[in-house]
Coordinates of C-alpha atoms and ligand atoms in Angstrom, one line a residue:
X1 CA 26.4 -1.5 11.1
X2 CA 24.5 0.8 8.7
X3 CA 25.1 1.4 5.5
X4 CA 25.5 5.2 4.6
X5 CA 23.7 6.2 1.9
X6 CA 26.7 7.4 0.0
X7 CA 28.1 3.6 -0.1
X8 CA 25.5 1.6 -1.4
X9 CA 24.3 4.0 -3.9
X10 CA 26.0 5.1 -6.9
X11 CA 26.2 8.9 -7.3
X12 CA 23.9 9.5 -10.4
X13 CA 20.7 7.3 -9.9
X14 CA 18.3 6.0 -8.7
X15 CA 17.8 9.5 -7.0
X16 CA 20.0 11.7 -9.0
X17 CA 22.1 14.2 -6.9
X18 CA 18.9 14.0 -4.4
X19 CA 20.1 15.7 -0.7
X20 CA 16.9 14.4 0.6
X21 CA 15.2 11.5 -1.2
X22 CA 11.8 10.7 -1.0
X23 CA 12.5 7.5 0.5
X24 CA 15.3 5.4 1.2
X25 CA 16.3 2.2 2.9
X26 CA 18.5 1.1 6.1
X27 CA 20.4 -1.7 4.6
X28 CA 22.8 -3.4 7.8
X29 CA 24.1 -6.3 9.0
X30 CA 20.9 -7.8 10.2
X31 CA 19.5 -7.8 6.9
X32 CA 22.6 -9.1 5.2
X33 CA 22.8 -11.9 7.6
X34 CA 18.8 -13.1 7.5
X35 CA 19.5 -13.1 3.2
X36 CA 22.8 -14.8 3.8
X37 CA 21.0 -17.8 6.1
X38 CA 17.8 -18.2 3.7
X39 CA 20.4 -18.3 0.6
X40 CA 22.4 -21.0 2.8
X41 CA 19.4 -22.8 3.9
X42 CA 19.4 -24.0 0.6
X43 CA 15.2 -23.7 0.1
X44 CA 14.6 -20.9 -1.5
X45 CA 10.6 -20.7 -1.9
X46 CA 7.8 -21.0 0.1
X47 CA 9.6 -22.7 3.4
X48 CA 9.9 -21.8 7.2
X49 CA 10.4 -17.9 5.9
X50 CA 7.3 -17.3 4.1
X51 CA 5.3 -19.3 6.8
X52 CA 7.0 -17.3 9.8
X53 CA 6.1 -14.4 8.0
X54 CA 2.7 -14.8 7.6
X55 CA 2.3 -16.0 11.1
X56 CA 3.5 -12.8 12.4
X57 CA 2.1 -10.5 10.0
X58 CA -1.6 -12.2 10.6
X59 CA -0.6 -11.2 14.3
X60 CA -0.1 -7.8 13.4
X61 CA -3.6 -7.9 11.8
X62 CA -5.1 -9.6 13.8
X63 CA -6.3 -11.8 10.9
X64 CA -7.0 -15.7 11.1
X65 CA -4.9 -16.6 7.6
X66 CA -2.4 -14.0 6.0
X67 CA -0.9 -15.6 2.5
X68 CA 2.5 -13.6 1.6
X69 CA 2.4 -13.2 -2.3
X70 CA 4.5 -11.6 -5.3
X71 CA 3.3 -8.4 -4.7
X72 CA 1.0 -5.7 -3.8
X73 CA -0.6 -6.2 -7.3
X74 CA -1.0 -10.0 -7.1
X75 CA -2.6 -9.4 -3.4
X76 CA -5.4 -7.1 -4.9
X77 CA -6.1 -9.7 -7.9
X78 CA -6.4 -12.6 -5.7
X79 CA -9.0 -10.8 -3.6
X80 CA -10.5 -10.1 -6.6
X81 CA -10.6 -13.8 -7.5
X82 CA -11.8 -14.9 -4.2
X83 CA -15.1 -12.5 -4.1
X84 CA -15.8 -13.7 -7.2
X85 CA -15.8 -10.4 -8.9
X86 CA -15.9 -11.1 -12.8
X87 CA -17.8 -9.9 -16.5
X88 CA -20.5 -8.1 -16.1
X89 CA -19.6 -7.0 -11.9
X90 CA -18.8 -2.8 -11.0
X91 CA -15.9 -2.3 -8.6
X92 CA -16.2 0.6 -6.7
X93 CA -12.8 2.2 -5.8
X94 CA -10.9 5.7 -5.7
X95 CA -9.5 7.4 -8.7
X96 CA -6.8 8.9 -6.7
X97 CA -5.0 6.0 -6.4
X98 CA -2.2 3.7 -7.1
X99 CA -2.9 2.6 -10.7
X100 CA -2.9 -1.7 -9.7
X101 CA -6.6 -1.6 -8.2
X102 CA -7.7 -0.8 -11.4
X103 CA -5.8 -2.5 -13.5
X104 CA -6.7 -6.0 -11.4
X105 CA -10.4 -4.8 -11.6
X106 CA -10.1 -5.0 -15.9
X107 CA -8.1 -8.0 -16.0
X108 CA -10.9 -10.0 -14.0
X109 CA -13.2 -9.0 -16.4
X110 CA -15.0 -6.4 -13.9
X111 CA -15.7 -2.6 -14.8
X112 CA -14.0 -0.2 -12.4
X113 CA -16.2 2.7 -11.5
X114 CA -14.0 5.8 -9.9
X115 CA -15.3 7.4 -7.1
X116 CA -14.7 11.2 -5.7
X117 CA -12.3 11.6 -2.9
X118 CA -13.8 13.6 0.3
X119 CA -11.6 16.9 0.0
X120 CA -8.2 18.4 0.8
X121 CA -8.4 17.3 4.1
X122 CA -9.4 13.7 3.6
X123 CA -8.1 12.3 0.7
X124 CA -9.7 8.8 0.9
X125 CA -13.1 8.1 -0.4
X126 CA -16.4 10.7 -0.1
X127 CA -18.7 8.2 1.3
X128 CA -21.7 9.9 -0.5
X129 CA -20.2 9.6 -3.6
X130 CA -19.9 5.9 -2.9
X131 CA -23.4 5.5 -2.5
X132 CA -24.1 7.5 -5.4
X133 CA -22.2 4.6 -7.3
X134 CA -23.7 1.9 -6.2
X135 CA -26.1 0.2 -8.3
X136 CA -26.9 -4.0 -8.8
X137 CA -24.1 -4.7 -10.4
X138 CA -21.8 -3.3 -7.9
X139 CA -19.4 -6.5 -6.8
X140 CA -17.1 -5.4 -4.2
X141 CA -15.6 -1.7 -3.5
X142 CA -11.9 -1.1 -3.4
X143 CA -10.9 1.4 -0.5
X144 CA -7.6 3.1 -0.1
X145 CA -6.1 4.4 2.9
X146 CA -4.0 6.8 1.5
X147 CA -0.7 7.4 3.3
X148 CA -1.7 5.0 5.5
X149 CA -4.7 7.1 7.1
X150 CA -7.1 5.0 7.8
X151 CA -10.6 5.8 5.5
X152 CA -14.2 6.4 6.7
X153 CA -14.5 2.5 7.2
X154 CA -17.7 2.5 9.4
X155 CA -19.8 4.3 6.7
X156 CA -18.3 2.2 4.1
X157 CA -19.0 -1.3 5.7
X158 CA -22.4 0.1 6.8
X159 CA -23.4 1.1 3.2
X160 CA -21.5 -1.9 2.1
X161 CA -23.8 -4.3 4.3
X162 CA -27.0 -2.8 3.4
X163 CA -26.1 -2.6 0.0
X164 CA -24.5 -7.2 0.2
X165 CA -21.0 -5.6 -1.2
X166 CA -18.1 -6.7 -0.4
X167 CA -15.4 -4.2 0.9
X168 CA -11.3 -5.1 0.0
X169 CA -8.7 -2.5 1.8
X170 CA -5.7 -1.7 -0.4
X171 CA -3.9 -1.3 2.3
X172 CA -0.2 -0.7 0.8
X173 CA 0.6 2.0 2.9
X174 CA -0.9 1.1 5.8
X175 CA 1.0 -1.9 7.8
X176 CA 0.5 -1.7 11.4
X177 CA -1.7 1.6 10.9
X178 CA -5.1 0.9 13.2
X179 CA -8.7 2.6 13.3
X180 CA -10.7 3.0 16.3
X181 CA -8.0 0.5 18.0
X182 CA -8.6 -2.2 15.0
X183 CA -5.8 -3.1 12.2
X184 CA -5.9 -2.1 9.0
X185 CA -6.2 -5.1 6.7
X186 CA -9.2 -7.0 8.9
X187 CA -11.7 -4.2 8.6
X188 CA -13.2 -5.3 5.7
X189 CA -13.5 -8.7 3.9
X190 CA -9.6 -8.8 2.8
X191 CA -6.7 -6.6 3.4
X192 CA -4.0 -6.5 0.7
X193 CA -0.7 -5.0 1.7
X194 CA 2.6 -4.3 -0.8
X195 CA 6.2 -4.1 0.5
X196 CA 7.6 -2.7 -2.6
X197 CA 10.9 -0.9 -1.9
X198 CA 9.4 2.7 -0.7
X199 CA 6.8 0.9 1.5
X200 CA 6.2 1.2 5.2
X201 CA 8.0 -2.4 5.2
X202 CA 10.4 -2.5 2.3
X203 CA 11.3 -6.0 0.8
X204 CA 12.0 -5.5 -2.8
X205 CA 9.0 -7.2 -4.6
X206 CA 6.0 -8.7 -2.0
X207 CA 2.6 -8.6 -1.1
X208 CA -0.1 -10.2 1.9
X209 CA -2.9 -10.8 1.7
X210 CA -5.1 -11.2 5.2
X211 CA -8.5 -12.1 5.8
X212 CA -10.9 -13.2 8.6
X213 CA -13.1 -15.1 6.1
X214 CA -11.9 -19.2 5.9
X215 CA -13.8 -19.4 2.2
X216 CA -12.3 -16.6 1.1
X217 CA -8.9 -17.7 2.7
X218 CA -9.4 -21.3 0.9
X219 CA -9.9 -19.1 -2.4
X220 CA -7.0 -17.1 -1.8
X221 CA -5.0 -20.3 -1.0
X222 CA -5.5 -22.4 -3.9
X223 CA -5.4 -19.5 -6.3
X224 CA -2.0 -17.9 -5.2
X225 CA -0.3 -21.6 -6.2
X226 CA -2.1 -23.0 -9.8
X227 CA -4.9 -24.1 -7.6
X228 CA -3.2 -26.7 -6.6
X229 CA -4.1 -28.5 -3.8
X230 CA -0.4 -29.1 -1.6
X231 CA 2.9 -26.9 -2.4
X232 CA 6.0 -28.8 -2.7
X233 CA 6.9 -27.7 0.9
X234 CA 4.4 -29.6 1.9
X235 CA 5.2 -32.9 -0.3
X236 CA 9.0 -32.2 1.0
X237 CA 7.6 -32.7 4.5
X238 CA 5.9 -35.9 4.1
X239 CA 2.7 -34.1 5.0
X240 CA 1.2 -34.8 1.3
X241 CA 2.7 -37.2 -1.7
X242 CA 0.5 -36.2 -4.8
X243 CA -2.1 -32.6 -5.8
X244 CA -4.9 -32.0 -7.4
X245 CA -5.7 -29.0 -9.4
X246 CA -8.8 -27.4 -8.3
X247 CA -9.1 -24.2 -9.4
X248 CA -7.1 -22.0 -12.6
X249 CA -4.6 -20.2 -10.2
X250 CA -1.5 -18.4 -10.8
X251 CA 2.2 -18.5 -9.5
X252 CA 1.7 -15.7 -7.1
X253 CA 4.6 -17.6 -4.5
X254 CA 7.0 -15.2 -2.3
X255 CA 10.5 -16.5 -2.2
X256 CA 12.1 -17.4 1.1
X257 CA 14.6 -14.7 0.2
X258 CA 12.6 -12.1 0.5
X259 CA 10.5 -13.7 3.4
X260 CA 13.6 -13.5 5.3
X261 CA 14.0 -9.2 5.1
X262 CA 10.2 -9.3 5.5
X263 CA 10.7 -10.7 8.9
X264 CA 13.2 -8.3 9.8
X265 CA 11.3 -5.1 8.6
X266 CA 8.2 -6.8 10.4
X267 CA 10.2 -6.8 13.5
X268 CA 11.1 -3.0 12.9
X269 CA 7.3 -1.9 11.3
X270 CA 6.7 -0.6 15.0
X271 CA 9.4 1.4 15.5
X272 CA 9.8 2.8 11.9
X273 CA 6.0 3.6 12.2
X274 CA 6.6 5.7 15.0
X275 CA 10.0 7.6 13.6
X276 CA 7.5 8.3 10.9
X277 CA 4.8 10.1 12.9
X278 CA 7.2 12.5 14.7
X279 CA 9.1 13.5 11.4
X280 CA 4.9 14.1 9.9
X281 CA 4.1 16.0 13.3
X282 CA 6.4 17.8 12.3
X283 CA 6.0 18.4 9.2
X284 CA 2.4 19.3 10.0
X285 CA 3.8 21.6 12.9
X286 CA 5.9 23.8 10.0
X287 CA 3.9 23.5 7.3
X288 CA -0.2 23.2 7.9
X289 CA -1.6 26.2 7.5
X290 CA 1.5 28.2 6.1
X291 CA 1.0 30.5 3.4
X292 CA -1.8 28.5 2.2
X293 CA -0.5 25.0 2.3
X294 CA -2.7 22.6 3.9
X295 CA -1.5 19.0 5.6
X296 CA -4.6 16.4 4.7
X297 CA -5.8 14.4 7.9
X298 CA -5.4 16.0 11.0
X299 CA -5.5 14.1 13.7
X300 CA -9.0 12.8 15.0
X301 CA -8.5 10.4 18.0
X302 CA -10.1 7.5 16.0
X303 CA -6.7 6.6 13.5
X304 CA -3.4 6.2 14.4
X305 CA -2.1 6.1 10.6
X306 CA 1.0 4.6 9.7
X307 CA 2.5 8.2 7.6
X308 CA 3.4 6.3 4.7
X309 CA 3.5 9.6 3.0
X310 CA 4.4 13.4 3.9
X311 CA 1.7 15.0 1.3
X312 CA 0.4 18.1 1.0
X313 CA -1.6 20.4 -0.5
X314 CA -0.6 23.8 -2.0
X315 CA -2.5 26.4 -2.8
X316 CA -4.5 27.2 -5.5
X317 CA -2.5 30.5 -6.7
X318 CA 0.7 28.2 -6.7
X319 CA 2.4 26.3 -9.7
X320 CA 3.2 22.7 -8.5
X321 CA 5.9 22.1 -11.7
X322 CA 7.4 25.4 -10.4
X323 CA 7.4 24.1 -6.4
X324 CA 9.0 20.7 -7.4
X325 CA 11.6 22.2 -9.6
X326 CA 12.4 25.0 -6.3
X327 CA 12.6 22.1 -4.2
X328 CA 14.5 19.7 -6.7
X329 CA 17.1 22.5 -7.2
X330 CA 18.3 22.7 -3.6
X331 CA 18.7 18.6 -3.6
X332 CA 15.1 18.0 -2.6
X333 CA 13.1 15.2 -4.0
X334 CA 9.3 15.2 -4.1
X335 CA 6.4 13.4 -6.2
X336 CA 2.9 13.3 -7.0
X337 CA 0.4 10.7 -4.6
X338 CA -1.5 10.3 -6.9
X339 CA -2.4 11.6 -10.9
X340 CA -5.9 10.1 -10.6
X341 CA -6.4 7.1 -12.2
X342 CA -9.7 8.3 -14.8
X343 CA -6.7 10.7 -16.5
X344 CA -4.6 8.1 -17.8
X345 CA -4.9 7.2 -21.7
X346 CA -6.1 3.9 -21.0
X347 CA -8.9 5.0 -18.3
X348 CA -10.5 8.3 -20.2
X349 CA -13.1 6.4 -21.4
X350 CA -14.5 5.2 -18.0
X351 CA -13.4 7.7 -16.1
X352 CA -15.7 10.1 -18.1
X353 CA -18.6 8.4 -17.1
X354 CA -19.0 9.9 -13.7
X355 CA -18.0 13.6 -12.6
X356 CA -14.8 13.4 -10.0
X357 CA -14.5 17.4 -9.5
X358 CA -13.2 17.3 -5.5
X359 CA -10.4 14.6 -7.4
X360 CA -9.8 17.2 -10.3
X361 CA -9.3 20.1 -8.3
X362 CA -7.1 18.7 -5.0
X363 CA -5.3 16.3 -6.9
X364 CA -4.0 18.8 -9.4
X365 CA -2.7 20.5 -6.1
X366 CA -0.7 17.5 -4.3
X367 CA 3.1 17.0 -3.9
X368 CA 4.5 14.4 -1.5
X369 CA 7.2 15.7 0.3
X370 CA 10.8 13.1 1.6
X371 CA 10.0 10.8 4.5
X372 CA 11.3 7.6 5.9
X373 CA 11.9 6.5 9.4
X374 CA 15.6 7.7 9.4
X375 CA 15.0 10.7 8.6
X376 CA 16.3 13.5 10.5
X377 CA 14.2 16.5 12.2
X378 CA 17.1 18.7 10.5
X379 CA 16.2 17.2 7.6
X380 CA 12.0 18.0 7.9
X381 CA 13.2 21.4 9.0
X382 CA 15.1 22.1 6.1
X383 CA 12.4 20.7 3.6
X384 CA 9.7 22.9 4.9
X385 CA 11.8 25.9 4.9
X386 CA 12.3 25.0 1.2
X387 CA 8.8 24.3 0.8
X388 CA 7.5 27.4 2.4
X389 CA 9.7 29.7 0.6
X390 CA 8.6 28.3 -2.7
X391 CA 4.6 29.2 -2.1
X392 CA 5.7 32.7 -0.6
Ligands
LIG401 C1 -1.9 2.1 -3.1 C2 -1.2 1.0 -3.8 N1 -1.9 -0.1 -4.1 C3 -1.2 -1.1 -4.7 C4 0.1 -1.1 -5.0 C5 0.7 -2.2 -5.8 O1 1.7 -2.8 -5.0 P1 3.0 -3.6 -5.8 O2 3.8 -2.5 -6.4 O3 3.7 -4.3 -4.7 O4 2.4 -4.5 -6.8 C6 0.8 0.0 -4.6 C7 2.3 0.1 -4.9 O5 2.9 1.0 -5.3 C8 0.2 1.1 -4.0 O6 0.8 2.2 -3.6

């Protein structure tokens, strides 16, 4: 049985009097019943859950070690941590993204250097612009794939092997999206995924982290419990009796709790994924190329993207605040993927060290428009109506 949205959600928030949210969850029986037997089962962190989920979710990458953490946030410091990247290191990473790469990047001691997006129709990283960046000091570089569409990952691991940098995918939209027939996550040197509750695989609060690399996987290990060298799942086992500390790690754990809805989002990621790219076909089918609008990353028979997000780009001549509140006023939720990073109060400073004008200008232009994999087409119909009235 699922839950209508009506039932489970009190009238005034989160959404307000939303018609169509941005997102939303499927909350039924199956999910009720995996929290129900994790609760019952009595362990409650870091058992048979976390460990089934990681099994399957390395599958899905086809990674050799996947470590299920806190969250998105904890995934991109521990990859951090594991390369090594520290005082006196540059991390190389968009500034139109989520704001947790660069937070991670200052709390590790590093300098985050923001790099230029490619344009309207390719929001992830201008490779050039990369390479403008690079220097000696330059550790690791951070990409996004934003929405889930994959980025220009052959240039980038080209000019990051020529230049010995390391390359970590935030990859927090992008479960289960591939490139050129590969996962999203193993491309690089480590793949760090969220499952925050709008994400492609909604748990609440949780994170992976994949990798290919068994040092860096030994790195990630330690560090995501204290540095210590057994958990207590092992001790409970038998398989250990005592641990060292060998490194200064954190308490980055999942809970078996949320393991357990993890598994049964993983088992759907495949079939969500797909309700997704219809409802962005179309999307793209109404809107791209409609009184100016234009739908970033048309398809190019190297990514099949995982559509975390319906974003687009109005045009120039057109007031975003005045779009959203047309759209907001006939029960229409919408938001902004991302305000770049190097505009916040606490980033000015560094982000004034390097020009971002292909940011400046497409950034100031993007809304994000409802989607989730239950969705209806009536529902994308009547959005894009809204949304093409409002730049007419
Ligand atoms: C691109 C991106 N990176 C990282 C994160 C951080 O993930 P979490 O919220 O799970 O810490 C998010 C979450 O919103 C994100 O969208």
């Amino acid at each position: 049985m699922t839950v209508a949205p009506s039932e489970r959600r009190p009238a005034a928030q989160p959404f307000g009097s939303a018609v169509v949210p941005l997102s939303d969850i499927l909350v039924d029986e199956e999910i009720e019943q995996a929290v129900a037997d994790a609760v019952r089962s009595g362990w409650w962190s870091m058992g048979p859950r976390v460990k089934e989920f990681e099994d399957e979710f390395a599958a899905l990458c086809d990674a050799n070690a996947a470590f299920a953490v806190a969250n998105g946030t904890a995934a991109l410091h521990l990859a951090l941590l594991a390369l090594g990247c520290g005082p006196g290191d540059e991390v190389i990473l968009p500034s139109l993204t989520f704001v947790a790469a660069a937070n991670t990047i200052v709390h590790v001691g590093a300098t985050p250097v923001f790099c230029d997006i490619a344009g309207p129709r390719d929001l992830n990283l201008d490779v050039k612009d990369v390479e403008a960046a690079i220097t000696p000091a330059t550790r690791a570089i951070v990409v996004l794939h934003y929405g889930g569409h994959p980025c220009r990952i052959d240039a980038i691991l080209e000019l990051a092997a020529r230049h010995g940098v390391a390359v970590i995918e935030d990859a927090a939209h992008a479960p289960g999206a591939r490139w050129n027939g590969r996962p999203c996550g193993t491309l690089g040197d480590i793949g760090c995924f969220s499952f925050f509750s709008n994400k492609n695989l909604p748990v609440g609060e949780g994170g992976m982290v994949v990798t290919n690399d068994e040092a860096l996987a030994e790195r990630i290990r330690l560090l995501r419990s204290h540095g210590m060298t057994t958990l207590t799942w092992d001790r409970d086992r038998g398989h250990a009796h005592s641990y060292d500390v060998v490194a200064h790690g954190f308490n980055y754990r999942l809970d078996e709790v949320r393991a357990a809805i993890g598994l049964v989002q993983l088992r759907r990621l495949a079939e969500h994924n797909a309700a997704r790219a219809h409802l962005a076909g179309c999307y793209r089918a109404a809107l791209d190329g409609v009184a100016g609008i234009e739908m970033p990353f048309p398809p190019d028979g190297v990514s099949e993207p995982s559509n975390h997000l319906a974003a687009i780009v109005l045009p120039e001549r057109c007031s975003r605040n005045a779009f959203q509140a047309a759209l907001a006023e006939q029960g229409i939720q919408t938001s902004v993927h991302y305000p770049p990073i190097h505009g916040f109060s606490a980033y000015r400073s560094i982000g004034a060290r390097r020009p971002l004008p292909v940011t400046e200008t497409v950034a100031s232009r993007l809304v994000s428009l409802p989607l989730y994999p239950h969705m209806s087409v009536g529902d994308v119909s009547l959005v894009a109506a809204a949304a093409s009235r409002a730049v007419s």
